[in-house]
Each structure stands twice: as C-alpha cells, then as structure tokens.
Amino acid sequence: NYHPRGPKSDYQWRVNGYDRMGMAGVHKIGMGVLIGLEDWRTDATMLARHLRYMEKTYWRTQYSVNFPRMRCAENGGFQPNVIMSDAELAQLTFAMRIFDHTVDISYSTREFPAFRDNMATLGVTTMSAGSKTDPGGYYTYPQALEQFTVSDERTAFEVANRLKELGLEPVWKDWDTSFDLMS
C-alpha cells in the first residue's frame, strides 16, 4: 500500500532480505517496524514472530529491534494513521524485553532526550546519537531531504556523559575493524 512503485514495491523481496542476511552469516541483523502506518500492536506482534523465526533459523546471528515512530509531517505532508504515545512505546519496549531478554532494543534520535534517558535505564540497550537523517546525510548533500526530524540533537559525547550520570556504561561501536582484519 505504501510503496506501489520503485525499489520498495516488491514486499516479498524486502521481507525475505532478513533470510538472505541470515544465510550470508551476517553478524548482527537489525529489525524494526515503522510505527504509525497501521495498528502498532499487530505490527509489533508480527515483528516478534519474525524475530523468533530468525533466532531459531539463524541462531548464530545477534539481533536488534527498534520501533521508530512516525511524526506528523509539516506542510500537510504524509500523516501517520496511528499515533503512539510515549507510554505505549514504553509498554512495547517492556513487552519486547520480556519476550526476548537477549535482543538489543534500540532507540533513535527521533525520541526526545528525557524519554531516551529514562528508557536507557528500563530496557533500551543501544541509542543513536549525532544522527543525520537526510539521504547521504554525512556528506555534503542539501539538508532539505531530511527523512524525519531529529528530536535528540545531543552529540554522541553528550549522550555518553548523560548515560554515565545515570550509572550506565556507554559502549562505543568499535569492533567493525576487527572484521576487516579477518578478510
């Protein structure tokens, strides 16, 4: 319904991409559902079922999940069909943590700083920081194509310092180069 043309129009190809990653031995696979298109409870249930299938089939792979929420577009653009409250996102996070205590749960910079900080102590295991959301965002392309508004504009170091204040240990993603050395 949402991608009738273009590269995303082949839904089976997109969904089966996770199997292709598993068969290829990808170290970690991130799965998610864009909250706001349809009922979030149904989407989250299907995500959990797909996660369980992947874990049983490609058990050597690590998994992460996230639940990015659509925001209302300015200037009359595409509007979400469903609005998820902070309390509902917290509920979904807790349910996923109970469902699978080993899966990484990630929050993006779509969420506001105070909410991310609180959820870091309640089940969220990874958070982005210093994100650019426009296509090619870390290069010199125009900023007019931003995919979503960043709500947490703190730098990675500011987020890390806040996590330390909360008694958590920030861990930086630094292991990719070790994979390069193996090839």
mmCIF file with all atom_site columns, C-alpha atoms in Angstrom:
data_model
loop_
_atom_site.group_PDB
_atom_site.id
_atom_site.type_symbol
_atom_site.label_atom_id
_atom_site.label_alt_id
_atom_site.label_comp_id
_atom_site.label_asym_id
_atom_site.label_entity_id
_atom_site.label_seq_id
_atom_site.pdbx_PDB_ins_code
_atom_site.Cartn_x
_atom_site.Cartn_y
_atom_site.Cartn_z
_atom_site.occupancy
_atom_site.B_iso_or_equiv
_atom_site.pdbx_formal_charge
_atom_site.auth_seq_id
_atom_site.auth_comp_id
_atom_site.auth_asym_id
_atom_site.auth_atom_id
_atom_site.pdbx_PDB_model_num
ATOM 1   C CA . ASN A 1 1   ? 0.000  0.000   0.000  1.00 0.00 ? 1   ASN A CA 1
ATOM 2   C CA . TYR A 1 2   ? 2.775  2.453   0.877  1.00 0.00 ? 2   TYR A CA 1
ATOM 3   C CA . HIS A 1 3   ? 5.323  1.654   -1.842 1.00 0.00 ? 3   HIS A CA 1
ATOM 4   C CA . PRO A 1 4   ? 3.373  0.851   -5.021 1.00 0.00 ? 4   PRO A CA 1
ATOM 5   C CA . ARG A 1 5   ? 6.348  1.717   -7.265 1.00 0.00 ? 5   ARG A CA 1
ATOM 6   C CA . GLY A 1 6   ? 10.102 1.780   -7.068 1.00 0.00 ? 6   GLY A CA 1
ATOM 7   C CA . PRO A 1 7   ? 12.642 -0.458  -5.318 1.00 0.00 ? 7   PRO A CA 1
ATOM 8   C CA . LYS A 1 8   ? 10.483 -0.969  -2.212 1.00 0.00 ? 8   LYS A CA 1
ATOM 9   C CA . SER A 1 9   ? 7.428  -2.141  -4.171 1.00 0.00 ? 9   SER A CA 1
ATOM 10  C CA . ASP A 1 10  ? 8.467  -5.822  -4.036 1.00 0.00 ? 10  ASP A CA 1
ATOM 11  C CA . TYR A 1 11  ? 7.347  -6.601  -0.478 1.00 0.00 ? 11  TYR A CA 1
ATOM 12  C CA . GLN A 1 12  ? 8.452  -10.264 -0.547 1.00 0.00 ? 12  GLN A CA 1
ATOM 13  C CA . TRP A 1 13  ? 11.955 -9.246  -1.637 1.00 0.00 ? 13  TRP A CA 1
ATOM 14  C CA . ARG A 1 14  ? 12.155 -6.795  1.254  1.00 0.00 ? 14  ARG A CA 1
ATOM 15  C CA . VAL A 1 15  ? 10.819 -9.212  3.895  1.00 0.00 ? 15  VAL A CA 1
ATOM 16  C CA . ASN A 1 16  ? 12.993 -12.071 2.638  1.00 0.00 ? 16  ASN A CA 1
ATOM 17  C CA . GLY A 1 17  ? 16.038 -9.835  2.906  1.00 0.00 ? 17  GLY A CA 1
ATOM 18  C CA . TYR A 1 18  ? 16.371 -10.947 6.520  1.00 0.00 ? 18  TYR A CA 1
ATOM 19  C CA . ASP A 1 19  ? 16.659 -14.581 5.403  1.00 0.00 ? 19  ASP A CA 1
ATOM 20  C CA . ARG A 1 20  ? 19.258 -13.592 2.813  1.00 0.00 ? 20  ARG A CA 1
ATOM 21  C CA . MET A 1 21  ? 21.250 -11.855 5.554  1.00 0.00 ? 21  MET A CA 1
ATOM 22  C CA . GLY A 1 22  ? 20.941 -14.887 7.826  1.00 0.00 ? 22  GLY A CA 1
ATOM 23  C CA . MET A 1 23  ? 22.065 -17.265 5.061  1.00 0.00 ? 23  MET A CA 1
ATOM 24  C CA . ALA A 1 24  ? 25.028 -14.997 4.364  1.00 0.00 ? 24  ALA A CA 1
ATOM 25  C CA . GLY A 1 25  ? 26.102 -15.220 8.011  1.00 0.00 ? 25  GLY A CA 1
ATOM 26  C CA . VAL A 1 26  ? 25.630 -11.533 8.822  1.00 0.00 ? 26  VAL A CA 1
ATOM 27  C CA . HIS A 1 27  ? 26.916 -10.964 12.368 1.00 0.00 ? 27  HIS A CA 1
ATOM 28  C CA . LYS A 1 28  ? 24.035 -8.776  13.570 1.00 0.00 ? 28  LYS A CA 1
ATOM 29  C CA . ILE A 1 29  ? 20.665 -8.128  11.961 1.00 0.00 ? 29  ILE A CA 1
ATOM 30  C CA . GLY A 1 30  ? 18.555 -5.128  12.897 1.00 0.00 ? 30  GLY A CA 1
ATOM 31  C CA . MET A 1 31  ? 14.804 -5.489  12.543 1.00 0.00 ? 31  MET A CA 1
ATOM 32  C CA . GLY A 1 32  ? 12.133 -2.900  13.075 1.00 0.00 ? 32  GLY A CA 1
ATOM 33  C CA . VAL A 1 33  ? 8.668  -1.702  12.346 1.00 0.00 ? 33  VAL A CA 1
ATOM 34  C CA . LEU A 1 34  ? 7.746  1.866   11.452 1.00 0.00 ? 34  LEU A CA 1
ATOM 35  C CA . ILE A 1 35  ? 5.097  2.818   13.985 1.00 0.00 ? 35  ILE A CA 1
ATOM 36  C CA . GLY A 1 36  ? 2.274  4.885   12.581 1.00 0.00 ? 36  GLY A CA 1
ATOM 37  C CA . LEU A 1 37  ? 1.242  3.112   9.406  1.00 0.00 ? 37  LEU A CA 1
ATOM 38  C CA . GLU A 1 38  ? -1.093 0.537   10.973 1.00 0.00 ? 38  GLU A CA 1
ATOM 39  C CA . ASP A 1 39  ? -2.048 -0.707  14.445 1.00 0.00 ? 39  ASP A CA 1
ATOM 40  C CA . TRP A 1 40  ? 1.226  -0.875  16.377 1.00 0.00 ? 40  TRP A CA 1
ATOM 41  C CA . ARG A 1 41  ? 0.158  -3.924  18.412 1.00 0.00 ? 41  ARG A CA 1
ATOM 42  C CA . THR A 1 42  ? -0.317 -6.011  15.263 1.00 0.00 ? 42  THR A CA 1
ATOM 43  C CA . ASP A 1 43  ? 2.916  -4.749  13.712 1.00 0.00 ? 43  ASP A CA 1
ATOM 44  C CA . ALA A 1 44  ? 4.874  -5.423  16.915 1.00 0.00 ? 44  ALA A CA 1
ATOM 45  C CA . THR A 1 45  ? 3.389  -8.926  17.228 1.00 0.00 ? 45  THR A CA 1
ATOM 46  C CA . MET A 1 46  ? 4.420  -9.741  13.662 1.00 0.00 ? 46  MET A CA 1
ATOM 47  C CA . LEU A 1 47  ? 7.898  -8.321  14.334 1.00 0.00 ? 47  LEU A CA 1
ATOM 48  C CA . ALA A 1 48  ? 8.216  -10.544 17.431 1.00 0.00 ? 48  ALA A CA 1
ATOM 49  C CA . ARG A 1 49  ? 7.106  -13.623 15.469 1.00 0.00 ? 49  ARG A CA 1
ATOM 50  C CA . HIS A 1 50  ? 9.579  -12.816 12.695 1.00 0.00 ? 50  HIS A CA 1
ATOM 51  C CA . LEU A 1 51  ? 12.338 -12.266 15.260 1.00 0.00 ? 51  LEU A CA 1
ATOM 52  C CA . ARG A 1 52  ? 11.634 -15.653 16.870 1.00 0.00 ? 52  ARG A CA 1
ATOM 53  C CA . TYR A 1 53  ? 11.718 -17.373 13.451 1.00 0.00 ? 53  TYR A CA 1
ATOM 54  C CA . MET A 1 54  ? 15.039 -15.700 12.646 1.00 0.00 ? 54  MET A CA 1
ATOM 55  C CA . GLU A 1 55  ? 16.560 -16.627 16.011 1.00 0.00 ? 55  GLU A CA 1
ATOM 56  C CA . LYS A 1 56  ? 15.598 -20.281 15.562 1.00 0.00 ? 56  LYS A CA 1
ATOM 57  C CA . THR A 1 57  ? 16.721 -20.451 11.946 1.00 0.00 ? 57  THR A CA 1
ATOM 58  C CA . TYR A 1 58  ? 19.907 -18.342 12.099 1.00 0.00 ? 58  TYR A CA 1
ATOM 59  C CA . TRP A 1 59  ? 20.859 -18.889 15.696 1.00 0.00 ? 59  TRP A CA 1
ATOM 60  C CA . ARG A 1 60  ? 24.479 -17.740 15.320 1.00 0.00 ? 60  ARG A CA 1
ATOM 61  C CA . THR A 1 61  ? 23.354 -14.228 14.466 1.00 0.00 ? 61  THR A CA 1
ATOM 62  C CA . GLN A 1 62  ? 22.687 -11.475 17.006 1.00 0.00 ? 62  GLN A CA 1
ATOM 63  C CA . TYR A 1 63  ? 19.524 -9.394  16.626 1.00 0.00 ? 63  TYR A CA 1
ATOM 64  C CA . SER A 1 64  ? 18.347 -5.916  17.434 1.00 0.00 ? 64  SER A CA 1
ATOM 65  C CA . VAL A 1 65  ? 14.918 -4.339  17.164 1.00 0.00 ? 65  VAL A CA 1
ATOM 66  C CA . ASN A 1 66  ? 13.635 -0.808  17.074 1.00 0.00 ? 66  ASN A CA 1
ATOM 67  C CA . PHE A 1 67  ? 10.307 0.911   16.845 1.00 0.00 ? 67  PHE A CA 1
ATOM 68  C CA . PRO A 1 68  ? 10.709 4.279   15.115 1.00 0.00 ? 68  PRO A CA 1
ATOM 69  C CA . ARG A 1 69  ? 7.593  6.419   15.433 1.00 0.00 ? 69  ARG A CA 1
ATOM 70  C CA . MET A 1 70  ? 6.377  8.494   12.536 1.00 0.00 ? 70  MET A CA 1
ATOM 71  C CA . ARG A 1 71  ? 5.835  12.125  13.337 1.00 0.00 ? 71  ARG A CA 1
ATOM 72  C CA . CYS A 1 72  ? 3.191  14.345  11.767 1.00 0.00 ? 72  CYS A CA 1
ATOM 73  C CA . ALA A 1 73  ? 4.640  15.993  8.683  1.00 0.00 ? 73  ALA A CA 1
ATOM 74  C CA . GLU A 1 74  ? 4.673  19.745  8.399  1.00 0.00 ? 74  GLU A CA 1
ATOM 75  C CA . ASN A 1 75  ? 3.010  21.494  5.447  1.00 0.00 ? 75  ASN A CA 1
ATOM 76  C CA . GLY A 1 76  ? 0.317  18.832  5.006  1.00 0.00 ? 76  GLY A CA 1
ATOM 77  C CA . GLY A 1 77  ? 2.685  16.007  4.047  1.00 0.00 ? 77  GLY A CA 1
ATOM 78  C CA . PHE A 1 78  ? 2.135  12.315  4.811  1.00 0.00 ? 78  PHE A CA 1
ATOM 79  C CA . GLN A 1 79  ? 0.464  11.876  8.184  1.00 0.00 ? 79  GLN A CA 1
ATOM 80  C CA . PRO A 1 80  ? 0.644  8.775   10.385 1.00 0.00 ? 80  PRO A CA 1
ATOM 81  C CA . ASN A 1 81  ? -2.515 6.685   10.540 1.00 0.00 ? 81  ASN A CA 1
ATOM 82  C CA . VAL A 1 82  ? -1.814 5.832   14.188 1.00 0.00 ? 82  VAL A CA 1
ATOM 83  C CA . ILE A 1 83  ? -0.170 7.972   16.870 1.00 0.00 ? 83  ILE A CA 1
ATOM 84  C CA . MET A 1 84  ? 1.728  6.049   19.560 1.00 0.00 ? 84  MET A CA 1
ATOM 85  C CA . SER A 1 85  ? 2.160  7.771   22.924 1.00 0.00 ? 85  SER A CA 1
ATOM 86  C CA . ASP A 1 86  ? 5.346  7.662   24.999 1.00 0.00 ? 86  ASP A CA 1
ATOM 87  C CA . ALA A 1 87  ? 3.561  5.365   27.466 1.00 0.00 ? 87  ALA A CA 1
ATOM 88  C CA . GLU A 1 88  ? 2.655  2.968   24.650 1.00 0.00 ? 88  GLU A CA 1
ATOM 89  C CA . LEU A 1 89  ? 6.234  2.960   23.329 1.00 0.00 ? 89  LEU A CA 1
ATOM 90  C CA . ALA A 1 90  ? 7.443  2.186   26.837 1.00 0.00 ? 90  ALA A CA 1
ATOM 91  C CA . GLN A 1 91  ? 4.845  -0.616  27.077 1.00 0.00 ? 91  GLN A CA 1
ATOM 92  C CA . LEU A 1 92  ? 6.057  -2.072  23.773 1.00 0.00 ? 92  LEU A CA 1
ATOM 93  C CA . THR A 1 93  ? 9.675  -1.843  24.925 1.00 0.00 ? 93  THR A CA 1
ATOM 94  C CA . PHE A 1 94  ? 8.881  -3.672  28.169 1.00 0.00 ? 94  PHE A CA 1
ATOM 95  C CA . ALA A 1 95  ? 6.887  -6.333  26.322 1.00 0.00 ? 95  ALA A CA 1
ATOM 96  C CA . MET A 1 96  ? 9.768  -6.928  23.898 1.00 0.00 ? 96  MET A CA 1
ATOM 97  C CA . ARG A 1 97  ? 12.235 -7.154  26.795 1.00 0.00 ? 97  ARG A CA 1
ATOM 98  C CA . ILE A 1 98  ? 10.026 -9.797  28.466 1.00 0.00 ? 98  ILE A CA 1
ATOM 99  C CA . PHE A 1 99  ? 9.538  -11.616 25.156 1.00 0.00 ? 99  PHE A CA 1
ATOM 100 C CA . ASP A 1 100 ? 13.283 -11.743 24.442 1.00 0.00 ? 100 ASP A CA 1
ATOM 101 C CA . HIS A 1 101 ? 15.719 -10.794 27.166 1.00 0.00 ? 101 HIS A CA 1
ATOM 102 C CA . THR A 1 102 ? 18.772 -11.029 24.867 1.00 0.00 ? 102 THR A CA 1
ATOM 103 C CA . VAL A 1 103 ? 17.675 -8.897  21.899 1.00 0.00 ? 103 VAL A CA 1
ATOM 104 C CA . ASP A 1 104 ? 19.174 -5.428  21.622 1.00 0.00 ? 104 ASP A CA 1
ATOM 105 C CA . ILE A 1 105 ? 16.477 -2.768  21.766 1.00 0.00 ? 105 ILE A CA 1
ATOM 106 C CA . SER A 1 106 ? 17.475 0.435   20.048 1.00 0.00 ? 106 SER A CA 1
ATOM 107 C CA . TYR A 1 107 ? 16.034 3.949   20.225 1.00 0.00 ? 107 TYR A CA 1
ATOM 108 C CA . SER A 1 108 ? 16.815 6.524   17.575 1.00 0.00 ? 108 SER A CA 1
ATOM 109 C CA . THR A 1 109 ? 17.224 10.266  17.776 1.00 0.00 ? 109 THR A CA 1
ATOM 110 C CA . ARG A 1 110 ? 13.540 10.545  16.779 1.00 0.00 ? 110 ARG A CA 1
ATOM 111 C CA . GLU A 1 111 ? 12.809 10.328  20.509 1.00 0.00 ? 111 GLU A CA 1
ATOM 112 C CA . PHE A 1 112 ? 13.268 13.244  22.909 1.00 0.00 ? 112 PHE A CA 1
ATOM 113 C CA . PRO A 1 113 ? 16.320 13.290  25.225 1.00 0.00 ? 113 PRO A CA 1
ATOM 114 C CA . ALA A 1 114 ? 14.475 12.869  28.548 1.00 0.00 ? 114 ALA A CA 1
ATOM 115 C CA . PHE A 1 115 ? 12.467 9.925   27.242 1.00 0.00 ? 115 PHE A CA 1
ATOM 116 C CA . ARG A 1 116 ? 15.578 8.211   25.826 1.00 0.00 ? 116 ARG A CA 1
ATOM 117 C CA . ASP A 1 117 ? 17.455 8.797   29.074 1.00 0.00 ? 117 ASP A CA 1
ATOM 118 C CA . ASN A 1 118 ? 14.659 7.241   31.141 1.00 0.00 ? 118 ASN A CA 1
ATOM 119 C CA . MET A 1 119 ? 14.265 4.269   28.788 1.00 0.00 ? 119 MET A CA 1
ATOM 120 C CA . ALA A 1 120 ? 18.027 3.617   28.858 1.00 0.00 ? 120 ALA A CA 1
ATOM 121 C CA . THR A 1 121 ? 17.558 2.511   32.458 1.00 0.00 ? 121 THR A CA 1
ATOM 122 C CA . LEU A 1 122 ? 14.471 0.406   31.627 1.00 0.00 ? 122 LEU A CA 1
ATOM 123 C CA . GLY A 1 123 ? 15.390 -1.963  28.813 1.00 0.00 ? 123 GLY A CA 1
ATOM 124 C CA . VAL A 1 124 ? 16.837 0.011   25.901 1.00 0.00 ? 124 VAL A CA 1
ATOM 125 C CA . THR A 1 125 ? 20.332 -1.243  25.112 1.00 0.00 ? 125 THR A CA 1
ATOM 126 C CA . THR A 1 126 ? 21.506 0.923   22.201 1.00 0.00 ? 126 THR A CA 1
ATOM 127 C CA . MET A 1 127 ? 20.872 4.507   21.118 1.00 0.00 ? 127 MET A CA 1
ATOM 128 C CA . SER A 1 128 ? 21.986 6.519   18.155 1.00 0.00 ? 128 SER A CA 1
ATOM 129 C CA . ALA A 1 129 ? 23.463 9.968   18.666 1.00 0.00 ? 129 ALA A CA 1
ATOM 130 C CA . GLY A 1 130 ? 24.567 12.797  16.433 1.00 0.00 ? 130 GLY A CA 1
ATOM 131 C CA . SER A 1 131 ? 22.414 11.416  13.619 1.00 0.00 ? 131 SER A CA 1
ATOM 132 C CA . LYS A 1 132 ? 21.873 12.918  10.193 1.00 0.00 ? 132 LYS A CA 1
ATOM 133 C CA . THR A 1 133 ? 18.587 11.821  8.646  1.00 0.00 ? 133 THR A CA 1
ATOM 134 C CA . ASP A 1 134 ? 18.744 13.161  5.125  1.00 0.00 ? 134 ASP A CA 1
ATOM 135 C CA . PRO A 1 135 ? 19.861 10.844  2.295  1.00 0.00 ? 135 PRO A CA 1
ATOM 136 C CA . GLY A 1 136 ? 23.667 10.981  2.220  1.00 0.00 ? 136 GLY A CA 1
ATOM 137 C CA . GLY A 1 137 ? 23.462 12.975  5.467  1.00 0.00 ? 137 GLY A CA 1
ATOM 138 C CA . TYR A 1 138 ? 27.121 12.656  6.404  1.00 0.00 ? 138 TYR A CA 1
ATOM 139 C CA . TYR A 1 139 ? 28.196 14.042  3.024  1.00 0.00 ? 139 TYR A CA 1
ATOM 140 C CA . THR A 1 140 ? 27.575 17.448  1.510  1.00 0.00 ? 140 THR A CA 1
ATOM 141 C CA . TYR A 1 141 ? 24.094 16.952  0.064  1.00 0.00 ? 141 TYR A CA 1
ATOM 142 C CA . PRO A 1 142 ? 21.360 19.544  0.663  1.00 0.00 ? 142 PRO A CA 1
ATOM 143 C CA . GLN A 1 143 ? 19.647 19.273  4.031  1.00 0.00 ? 143 GLN A CA 1
ATOM 144 C CA . ALA A 1 144 ? 16.158 19.742  2.524  1.00 0.00 ? 144 ALA A CA 1
ATOM 145 C CA . LEU A 1 145 ? 15.555 15.999  2.179  1.00 0.00 ? 145 LEU A CA 1
ATOM 146 C CA . GLU A 1 146 ? 15.523 15.162  5.884  1.00 0.00 ? 146 GLU A CA 1
ATOM 147 C CA . GLN A 1 147 ? 13.593 11.892  6.403  1.00 0.00 ? 147 GLN A CA 1
ATOM 148 C CA . PHE A 1 148 ? 12.490 12.770  9.937  1.00 0.00 ? 148 PHE A CA 1
ATOM 149 C CA . THR A 1 149 ? 13.141 15.485  12.473 1.00 0.00 ? 149 THR A CA 1
ATOM 150 C CA . VAL A 1 150 ? 15.840 14.705  14.980 1.00 0.00 ? 150 VAL A CA 1
ATOM 151 C CA . SER A 1 151 ? 14.388 15.225  18.463 1.00 0.00 ? 151 SER A CA 1
ATOM 152 C CA . ASP A 1 152 ? 17.582 14.431  20.391 1.00 0.00 ? 152 ASP A CA 1
ATOM 153 C CA . GLU A 1 153 ? 20.221 16.753  18.969 1.00 0.00 ? 153 GLU A CA 1
ATOM 154 C CA . ARG A 1 154 ? 22.877 15.959  21.571 1.00 0.00 ? 154 ARG A CA 1
ATOM 155 C CA . THR A 1 155 ? 26.297 14.890  20.369 1.00 0.00 ? 155 THR A CA 1
ATOM 156 C CA . ALA A 1 156 ? 27.457 11.342  20.965 1.00 0.00 ? 156 ALA A CA 1
ATOM 157 C CA . PHE A 1 157 ? 29.690 12.581  23.780 1.00 0.00 ? 157 PHE A CA 1
ATOM 158 C CA . GLU A 1 158 ? 26.792 14.418  25.452 1.00 0.00 ? 158 GLU A CA 1
ATOM 159 C CA . VAL A 1 159 ? 24.673 11.247  25.316 1.00 0.00 ? 159 VAL A CA 1
ATOM 160 C CA . ALA A 1 160 ? 27.566 9.188   26.695 1.00 0.00 ? 160 ALA A CA 1
ATOM 161 C CA . ASN A 1 161 ? 28.075 11.640  29.560 1.00 0.00 ? 161 ASN A CA 1
ATOM 162 C CA . ARG A 1 162 ? 24.359 11.521  30.415 1.00 0.00 ? 162 ARG A CA 1
ATOM 163 C CA . LEU A 1 163 ? 24.447 7.714   30.450 1.00 0.00 ? 163 LEU A CA 1
ATOM 164 C CA . LYS A 1 164 ? 27.398 7.851   32.865 1.00 0.00 ? 164 LYS A CA 1
ATOM 165 C CA . GLU A 1 165 ? 25.405 10.223  35.098 1.00 0.00 ? 165 GLU A CA 1
ATOM 166 C CA . LEU A 1 166 ? 22.635 7.601   35.120 1.00 0.00 ? 166 LEU A CA 1
ATOM 167 C CA . GLY A 1 167 ? 25.111 4.965   36.292 1.00 0.00 ? 167 GLY A CA 1
ATOM 168 C CA . LEU A 1 168 ? 25.355 3.247   32.914 1.00 0.00 ? 168 LEU A CA 1
ATOM 169 C CA . GLU A 1 169 ? 28.487 2.429   30.945 1.00 0.00 ? 169 GLU A CA 1
ATOM 170 C CA . PRO A 1 170 ? 28.463 3.755   27.375 1.00 0.00 ? 170 PRO A CA 1
ATOM 171 C CA . VAL A 1 171 ? 29.986 1.267   24.954 1.00 0.00 ? 171 VAL A CA 1
ATOM 172 C CA . TRP A 1 172 ? 31.159 2.614   21.621 1.00 0.00 ? 172 TRP A CA 1
ATOM 173 C CA . LYS A 1 173 ? 30.784 0.524   18.495 1.00 0.00 ? 173 LYS A CA 1
ATOM 174 C CA . ASP A 1 174 ? 34.410 -0.188  17.706 1.00 0.00 ? 174 ASP A CA 1
ATOM 175 C CA . TRP A 1 175 ? 34.585 -3.776  16.535 1.00 0.00 ? 175 TRP A CA 1
ATOM 176 C CA . ASP A 1 176 ? 33.979 -3.408  12.775 1.00 0.00 ? 176 ASP A CA 1
ATOM 177 C CA . THR A 1 177 ? 37.689 -3.022  12.046 1.00 0.00 ? 177 THR A CA 1
ATOM 178 C CA . SER A 1 178 ? 38.375 -6.442  13.563 1.00 0.00 ? 178 SER A CA 1
ATOM 179 C CA . PHE A 1 179 ? 36.125 -7.983  10.882 1.00 0.00 ? 179 PHE A CA 1
ATOM 180 C CA . ASP A 1 180 ? 38.128 -6.159  8.210  1.00 0.00 ? 180 ASP A CA 1
ATOM 181 C CA . LEU A 1 181 ? 41.334 -7.722  9.549  1.00 0.00 ? 181 LEU A CA 1
ATOM 182 C CA . MET A 1 182 ? 39.864 -11.244 9.146  1.00 0.00 ? 182 MET A CA 1
ATOM 183 C CA . SER A 1 183 ? 39.259 -10.909 5.400  1.00 0.00 ? 183 SER A CA 1
#
